[in-house]
PDB file of C-alpha atoms in Angstrom:
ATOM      1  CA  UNK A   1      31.954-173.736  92.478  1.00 45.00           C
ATOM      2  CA  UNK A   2      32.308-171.199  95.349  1.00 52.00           C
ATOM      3  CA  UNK A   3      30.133-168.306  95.153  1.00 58.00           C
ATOM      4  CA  UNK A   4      29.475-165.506  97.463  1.00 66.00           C
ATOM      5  CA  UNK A   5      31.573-162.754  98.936  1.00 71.00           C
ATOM      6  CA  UNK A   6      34.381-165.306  99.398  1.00 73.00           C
ATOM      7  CA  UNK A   7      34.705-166.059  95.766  1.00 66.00           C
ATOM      8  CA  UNK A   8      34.710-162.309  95.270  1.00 70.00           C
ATOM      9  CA  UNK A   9      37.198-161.430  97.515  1.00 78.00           C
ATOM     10  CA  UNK A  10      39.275-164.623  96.355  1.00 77.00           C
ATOM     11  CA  UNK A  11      39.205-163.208  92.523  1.00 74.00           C
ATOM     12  CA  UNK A  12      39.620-160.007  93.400  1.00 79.00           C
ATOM     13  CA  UNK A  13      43.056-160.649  94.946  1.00 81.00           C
ATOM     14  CA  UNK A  14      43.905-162.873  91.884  1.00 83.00           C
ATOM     15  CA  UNK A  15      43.177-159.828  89.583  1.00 87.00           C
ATOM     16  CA  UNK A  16      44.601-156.595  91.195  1.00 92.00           C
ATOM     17  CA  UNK A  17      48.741-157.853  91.341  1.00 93.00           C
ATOM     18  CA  UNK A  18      48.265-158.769  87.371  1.00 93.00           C
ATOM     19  CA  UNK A  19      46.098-155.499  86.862  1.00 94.00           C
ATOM     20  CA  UNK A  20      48.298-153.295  89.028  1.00 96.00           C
ATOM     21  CA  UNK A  21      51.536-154.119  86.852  1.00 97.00           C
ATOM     22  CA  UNK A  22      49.566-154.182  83.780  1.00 96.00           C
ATOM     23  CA  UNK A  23      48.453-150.768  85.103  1.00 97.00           C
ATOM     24  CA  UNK A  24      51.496-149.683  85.871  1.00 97.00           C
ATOM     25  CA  UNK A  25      52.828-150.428  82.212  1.00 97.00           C
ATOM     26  CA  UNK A  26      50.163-148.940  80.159  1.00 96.00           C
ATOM     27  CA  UNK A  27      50.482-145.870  82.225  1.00 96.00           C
ATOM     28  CA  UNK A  28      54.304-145.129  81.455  1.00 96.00           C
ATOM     29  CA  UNK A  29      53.153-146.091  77.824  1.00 95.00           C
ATOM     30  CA  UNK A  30      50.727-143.116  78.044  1.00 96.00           C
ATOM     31  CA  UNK A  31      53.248-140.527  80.126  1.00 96.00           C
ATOM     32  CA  UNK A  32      56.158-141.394  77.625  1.00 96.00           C
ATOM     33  CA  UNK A  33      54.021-141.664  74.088  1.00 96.00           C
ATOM     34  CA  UNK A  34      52.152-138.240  75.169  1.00 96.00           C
ATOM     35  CA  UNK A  35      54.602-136.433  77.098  1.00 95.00           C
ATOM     36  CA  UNK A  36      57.458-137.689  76.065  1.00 94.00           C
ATOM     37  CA  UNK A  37      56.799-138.253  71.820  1.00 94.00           C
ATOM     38  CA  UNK A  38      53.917-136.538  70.820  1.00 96.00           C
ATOM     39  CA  UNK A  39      53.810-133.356  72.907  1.00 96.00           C
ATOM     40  CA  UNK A  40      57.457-133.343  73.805  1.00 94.00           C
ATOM     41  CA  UNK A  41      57.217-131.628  77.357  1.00 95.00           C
ATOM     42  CA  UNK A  42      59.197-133.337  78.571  1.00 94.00           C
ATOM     43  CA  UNK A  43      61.878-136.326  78.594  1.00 95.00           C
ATOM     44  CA  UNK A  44      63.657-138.581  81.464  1.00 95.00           C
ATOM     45  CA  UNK A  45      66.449-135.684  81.847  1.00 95.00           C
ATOM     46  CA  UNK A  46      65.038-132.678  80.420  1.00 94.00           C
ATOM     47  CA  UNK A  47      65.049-130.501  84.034  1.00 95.00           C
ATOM     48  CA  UNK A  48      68.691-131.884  84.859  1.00 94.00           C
ATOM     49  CA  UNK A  49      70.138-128.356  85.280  1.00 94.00           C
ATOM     50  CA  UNK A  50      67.582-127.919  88.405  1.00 93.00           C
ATOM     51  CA  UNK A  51      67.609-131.485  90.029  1.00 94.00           C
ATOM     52  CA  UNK A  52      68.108-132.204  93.272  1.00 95.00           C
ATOM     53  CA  UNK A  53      70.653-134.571  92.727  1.00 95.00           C
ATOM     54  CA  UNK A  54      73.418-133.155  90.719  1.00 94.00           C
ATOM     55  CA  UNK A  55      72.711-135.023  87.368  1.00 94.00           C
ATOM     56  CA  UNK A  56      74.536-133.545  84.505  1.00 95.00           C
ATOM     57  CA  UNK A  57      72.377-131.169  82.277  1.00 96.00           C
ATOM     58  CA  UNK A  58      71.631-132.705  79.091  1.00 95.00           C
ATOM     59  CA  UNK A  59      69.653-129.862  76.870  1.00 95.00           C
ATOM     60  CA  UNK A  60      67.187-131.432  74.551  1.00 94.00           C
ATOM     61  CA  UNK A  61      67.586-128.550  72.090  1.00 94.00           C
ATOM     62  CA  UNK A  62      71.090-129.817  71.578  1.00 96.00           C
ATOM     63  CA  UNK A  63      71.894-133.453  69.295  1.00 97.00           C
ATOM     64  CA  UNK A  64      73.824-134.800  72.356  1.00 96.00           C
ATOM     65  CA  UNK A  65      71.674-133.409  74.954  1.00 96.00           C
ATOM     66  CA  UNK A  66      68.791-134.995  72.937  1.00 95.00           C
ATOM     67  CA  UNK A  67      70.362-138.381  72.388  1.00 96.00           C
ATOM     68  CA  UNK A  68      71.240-138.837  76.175  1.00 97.00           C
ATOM     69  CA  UNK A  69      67.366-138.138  76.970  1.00 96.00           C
ATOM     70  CA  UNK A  70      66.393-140.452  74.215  1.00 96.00           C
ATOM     71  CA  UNK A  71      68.372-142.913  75.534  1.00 97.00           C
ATOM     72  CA  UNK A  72      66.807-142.980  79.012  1.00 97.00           C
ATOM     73  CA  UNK A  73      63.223-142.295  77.518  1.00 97.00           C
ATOM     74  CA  UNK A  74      63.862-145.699  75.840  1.00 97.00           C
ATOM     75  CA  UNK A  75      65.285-147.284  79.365  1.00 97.00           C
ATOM     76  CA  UNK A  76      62.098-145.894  80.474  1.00 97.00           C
ATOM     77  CA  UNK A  77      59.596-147.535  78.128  1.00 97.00           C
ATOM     78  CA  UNK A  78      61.564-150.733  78.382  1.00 97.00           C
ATOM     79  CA  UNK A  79      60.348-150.876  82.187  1.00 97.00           C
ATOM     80  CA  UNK A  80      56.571-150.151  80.811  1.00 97.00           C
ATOM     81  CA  UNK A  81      57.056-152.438  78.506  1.00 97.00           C
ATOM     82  CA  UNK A  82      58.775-155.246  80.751  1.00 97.00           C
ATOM     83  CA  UNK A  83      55.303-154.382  82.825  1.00 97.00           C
ATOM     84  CA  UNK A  84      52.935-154.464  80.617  1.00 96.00           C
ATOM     85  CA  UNK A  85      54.532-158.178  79.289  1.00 96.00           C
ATOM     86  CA  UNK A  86      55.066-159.435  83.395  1.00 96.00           C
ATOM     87  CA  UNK A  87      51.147-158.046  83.674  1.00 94.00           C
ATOM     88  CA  UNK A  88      50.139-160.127  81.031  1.00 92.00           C
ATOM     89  CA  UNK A  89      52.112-163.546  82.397  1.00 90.00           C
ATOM     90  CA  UNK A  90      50.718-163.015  85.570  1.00 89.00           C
ATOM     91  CA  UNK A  91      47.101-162.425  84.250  1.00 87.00           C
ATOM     92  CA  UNK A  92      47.567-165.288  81.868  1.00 85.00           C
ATOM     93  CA  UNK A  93      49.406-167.715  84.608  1.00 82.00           C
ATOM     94  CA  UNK A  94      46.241-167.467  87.114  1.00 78.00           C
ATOM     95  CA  UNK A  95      43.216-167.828  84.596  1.00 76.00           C
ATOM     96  CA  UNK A  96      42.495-170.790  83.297  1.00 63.00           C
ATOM     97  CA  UNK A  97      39.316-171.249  80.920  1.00 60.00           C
ATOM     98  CA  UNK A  98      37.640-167.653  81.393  1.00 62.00           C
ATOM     99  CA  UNK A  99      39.868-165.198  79.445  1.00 64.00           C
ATOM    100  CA  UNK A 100      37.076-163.192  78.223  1.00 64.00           C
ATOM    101  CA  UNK A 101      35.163-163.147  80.820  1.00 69.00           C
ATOM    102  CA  UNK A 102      38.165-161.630  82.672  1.00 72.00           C
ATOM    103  CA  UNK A 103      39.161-158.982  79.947  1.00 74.00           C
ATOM    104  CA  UNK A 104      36.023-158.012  79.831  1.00 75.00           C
ATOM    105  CA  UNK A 105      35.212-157.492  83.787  1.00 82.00           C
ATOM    106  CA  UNK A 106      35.396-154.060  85.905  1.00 86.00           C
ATOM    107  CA  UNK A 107      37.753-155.923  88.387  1.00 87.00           C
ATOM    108  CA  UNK A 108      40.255-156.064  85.525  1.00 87.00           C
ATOM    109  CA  UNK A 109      40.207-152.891  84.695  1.00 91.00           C
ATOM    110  CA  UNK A 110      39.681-151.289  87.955  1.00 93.00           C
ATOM    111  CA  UNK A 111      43.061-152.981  89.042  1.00 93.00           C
ATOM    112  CA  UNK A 112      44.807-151.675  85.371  1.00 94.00           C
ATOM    113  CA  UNK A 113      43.521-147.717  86.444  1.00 96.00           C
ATOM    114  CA  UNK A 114      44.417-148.631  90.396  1.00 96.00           C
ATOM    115  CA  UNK A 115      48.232-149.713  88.326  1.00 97.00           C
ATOM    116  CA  UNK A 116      48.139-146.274  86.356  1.00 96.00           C
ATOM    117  CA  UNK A 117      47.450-144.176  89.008  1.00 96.00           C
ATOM    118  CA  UNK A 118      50.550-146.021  91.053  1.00 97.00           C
ATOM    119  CA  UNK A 119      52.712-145.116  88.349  1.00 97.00           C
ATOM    120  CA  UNK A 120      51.271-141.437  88.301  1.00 96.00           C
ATOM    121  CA  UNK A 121      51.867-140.695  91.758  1.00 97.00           C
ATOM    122  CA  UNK A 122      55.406-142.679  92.030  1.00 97.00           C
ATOM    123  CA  UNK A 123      56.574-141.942  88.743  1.00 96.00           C
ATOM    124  CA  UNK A 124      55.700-138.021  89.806  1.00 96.00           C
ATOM    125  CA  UNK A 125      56.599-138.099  93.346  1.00 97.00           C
ATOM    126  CA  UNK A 126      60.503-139.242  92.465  1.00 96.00           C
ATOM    127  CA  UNK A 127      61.029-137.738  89.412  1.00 96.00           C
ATOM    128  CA  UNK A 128      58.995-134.527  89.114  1.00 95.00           C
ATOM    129  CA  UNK A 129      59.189-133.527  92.890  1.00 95.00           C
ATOM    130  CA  UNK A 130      62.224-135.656  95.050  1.00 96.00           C
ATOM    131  CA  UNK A 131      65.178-135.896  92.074  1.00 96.00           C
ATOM    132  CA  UNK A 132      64.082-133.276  89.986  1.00 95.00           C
ATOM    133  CA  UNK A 133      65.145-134.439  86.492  1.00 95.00           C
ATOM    134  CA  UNK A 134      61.925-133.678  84.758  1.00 95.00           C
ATOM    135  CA  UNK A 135      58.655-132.215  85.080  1.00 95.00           C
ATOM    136  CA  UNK A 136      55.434-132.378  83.200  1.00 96.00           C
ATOM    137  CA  UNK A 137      55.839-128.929  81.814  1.00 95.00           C
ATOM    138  CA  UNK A 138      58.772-126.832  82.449  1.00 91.00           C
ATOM    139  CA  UNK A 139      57.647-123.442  82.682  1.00 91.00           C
ATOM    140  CA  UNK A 140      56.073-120.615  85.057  1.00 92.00           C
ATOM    141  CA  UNK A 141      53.484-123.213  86.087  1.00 95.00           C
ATOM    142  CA  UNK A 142      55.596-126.762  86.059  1.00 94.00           C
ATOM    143  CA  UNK A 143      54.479-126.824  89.519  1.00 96.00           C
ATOM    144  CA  UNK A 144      51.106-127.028  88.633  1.00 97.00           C
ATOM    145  CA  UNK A 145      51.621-129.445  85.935  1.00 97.00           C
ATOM    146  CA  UNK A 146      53.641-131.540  88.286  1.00 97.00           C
ATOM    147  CA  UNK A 147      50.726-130.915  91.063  1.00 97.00           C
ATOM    148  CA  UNK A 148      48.183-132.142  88.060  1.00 97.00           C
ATOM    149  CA  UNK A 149      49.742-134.930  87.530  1.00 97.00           C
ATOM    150  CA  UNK A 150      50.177-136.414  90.906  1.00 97.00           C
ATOM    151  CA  UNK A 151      45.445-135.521  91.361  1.00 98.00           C
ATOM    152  CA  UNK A 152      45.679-137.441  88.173  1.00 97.00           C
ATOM    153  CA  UNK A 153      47.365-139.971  89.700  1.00 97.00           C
ATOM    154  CA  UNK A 154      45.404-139.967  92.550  1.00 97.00           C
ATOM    155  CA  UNK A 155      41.942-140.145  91.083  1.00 98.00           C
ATOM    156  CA  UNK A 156      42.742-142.922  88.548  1.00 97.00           C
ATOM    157  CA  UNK A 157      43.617-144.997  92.066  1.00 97.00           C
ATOM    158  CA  UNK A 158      40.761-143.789  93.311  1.00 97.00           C
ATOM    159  CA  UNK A 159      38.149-144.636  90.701  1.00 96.00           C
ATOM    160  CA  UNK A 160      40.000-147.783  89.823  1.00 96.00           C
ATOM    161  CA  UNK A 161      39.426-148.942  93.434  1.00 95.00           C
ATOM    162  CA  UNK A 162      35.922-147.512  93.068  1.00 95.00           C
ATOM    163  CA  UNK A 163      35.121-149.306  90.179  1.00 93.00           C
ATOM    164  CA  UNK A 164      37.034-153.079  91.038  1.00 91.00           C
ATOM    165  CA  UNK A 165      35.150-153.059  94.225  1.00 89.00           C
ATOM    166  CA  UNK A 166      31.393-152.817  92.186  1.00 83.00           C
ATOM    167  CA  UNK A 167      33.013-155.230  89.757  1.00 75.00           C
ATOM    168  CA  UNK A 168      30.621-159.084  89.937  1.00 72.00           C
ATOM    169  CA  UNK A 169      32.266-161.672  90.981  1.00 65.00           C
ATOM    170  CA  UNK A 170      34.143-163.700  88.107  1.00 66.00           C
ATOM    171  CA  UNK A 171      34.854-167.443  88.380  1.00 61.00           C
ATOM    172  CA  UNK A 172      38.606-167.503  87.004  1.00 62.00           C
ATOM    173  CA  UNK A 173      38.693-171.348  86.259  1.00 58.00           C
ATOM    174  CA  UNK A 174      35.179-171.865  84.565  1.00 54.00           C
ATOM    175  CA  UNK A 175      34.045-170.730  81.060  1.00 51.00           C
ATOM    176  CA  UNK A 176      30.103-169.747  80.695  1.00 48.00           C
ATOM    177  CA  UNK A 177      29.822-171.345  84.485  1.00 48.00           C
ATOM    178  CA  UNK A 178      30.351-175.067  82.758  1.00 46.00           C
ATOM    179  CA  UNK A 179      33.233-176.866  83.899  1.00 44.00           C
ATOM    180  CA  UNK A 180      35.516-178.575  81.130  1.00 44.00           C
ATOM    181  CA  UNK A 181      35.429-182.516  80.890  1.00 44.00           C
ATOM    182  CA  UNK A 182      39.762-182.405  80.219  1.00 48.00           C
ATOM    183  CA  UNK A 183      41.999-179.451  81.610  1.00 44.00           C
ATOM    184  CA  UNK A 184      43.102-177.591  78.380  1.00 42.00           C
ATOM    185  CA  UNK A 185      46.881-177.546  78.282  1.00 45.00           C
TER     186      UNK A 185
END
């Protein structure tokens, strides 16, 4: 069993690609159940009569203006959702005994808030500030909101890097440090 920096560097890269997609899902999950659902601020086309690309205006106070946003909020949560299930292959396809062990480490979940904050900041950067079809908030202070969201963004990257990097080492093909007598299939 390899132990040391090495082995911590090794499982660290195994982690963060099925943490940073995993990330990336559960993030959109949160912008599009919050923002999208609950508080309704905001939906996929909902600033389309200010965009930067000429999108036509769909008003979500109108039944057809609201179905066409609906529409893309579910194209939306169908890419979180595709992410959060190609997280979990990936995450599944490169541990082998330790599951547990692995849900239950900082290196995990440092790579899922590293994944969150990616969304955050390219999720905001396109939409909210380059195309212009929604914002967090429309309003006197959507600026801010967008502004907000993009710090957000940048300090879940931030701590999530933090907070992988103190993460101990995990051994990704050994359960309790025993190794099996049979691979499990």
């Amino acid at each position: 069993m390899a132990t040391g920096p090495a082995a911590t560097t090794e499982a660290r890269r195994r982690i963060a690609l099925p943490g940073t997609v995993l990330g990336i899902g559960l993030g959109g999950f949160v912008d599009g159940i919050l923002l999208h659902q609950i508080l309704q601020w905001h939906h996929m086309l909902s600033s389309t009569d200010s965009d930067n690309i000429g999108v036509r205006y769909y008003p979500v106070d109108t039944v057809p203006g609201l179905r066409m946003n609906t529409l893309w909020d579910g194209f939306f949560h169908a890419f979180t959702w595709l992410s959060v299930l190609i997280g979990l292959g990936l995450l599944y396809s490169r541990v082998v005994h330790s599951r547990g062990r692995v849900w239950r480490s900082r290196m995990l979940w440092g790579w899922i808030l590293v994944g969150w904050g990616v969304f955050n900041l390219v999720e905001g950067v396109i939409d909210h500030h380059l195309l212009g079809i929604h914002h967090v908030r429309t309003g006197p202070y959507q600026i801010w909101w967008d502004l907000g969201f993009l710090l957000l963004g940048a300090v879940l990257m931030a701590g999530g890097w933090l907070l992988q990097r103190g993460g101990p080492p995990i051994d990704l093909c050994r359960e309790s440090g025993r190794v099996p007598a049979e691979p499990v299939p």
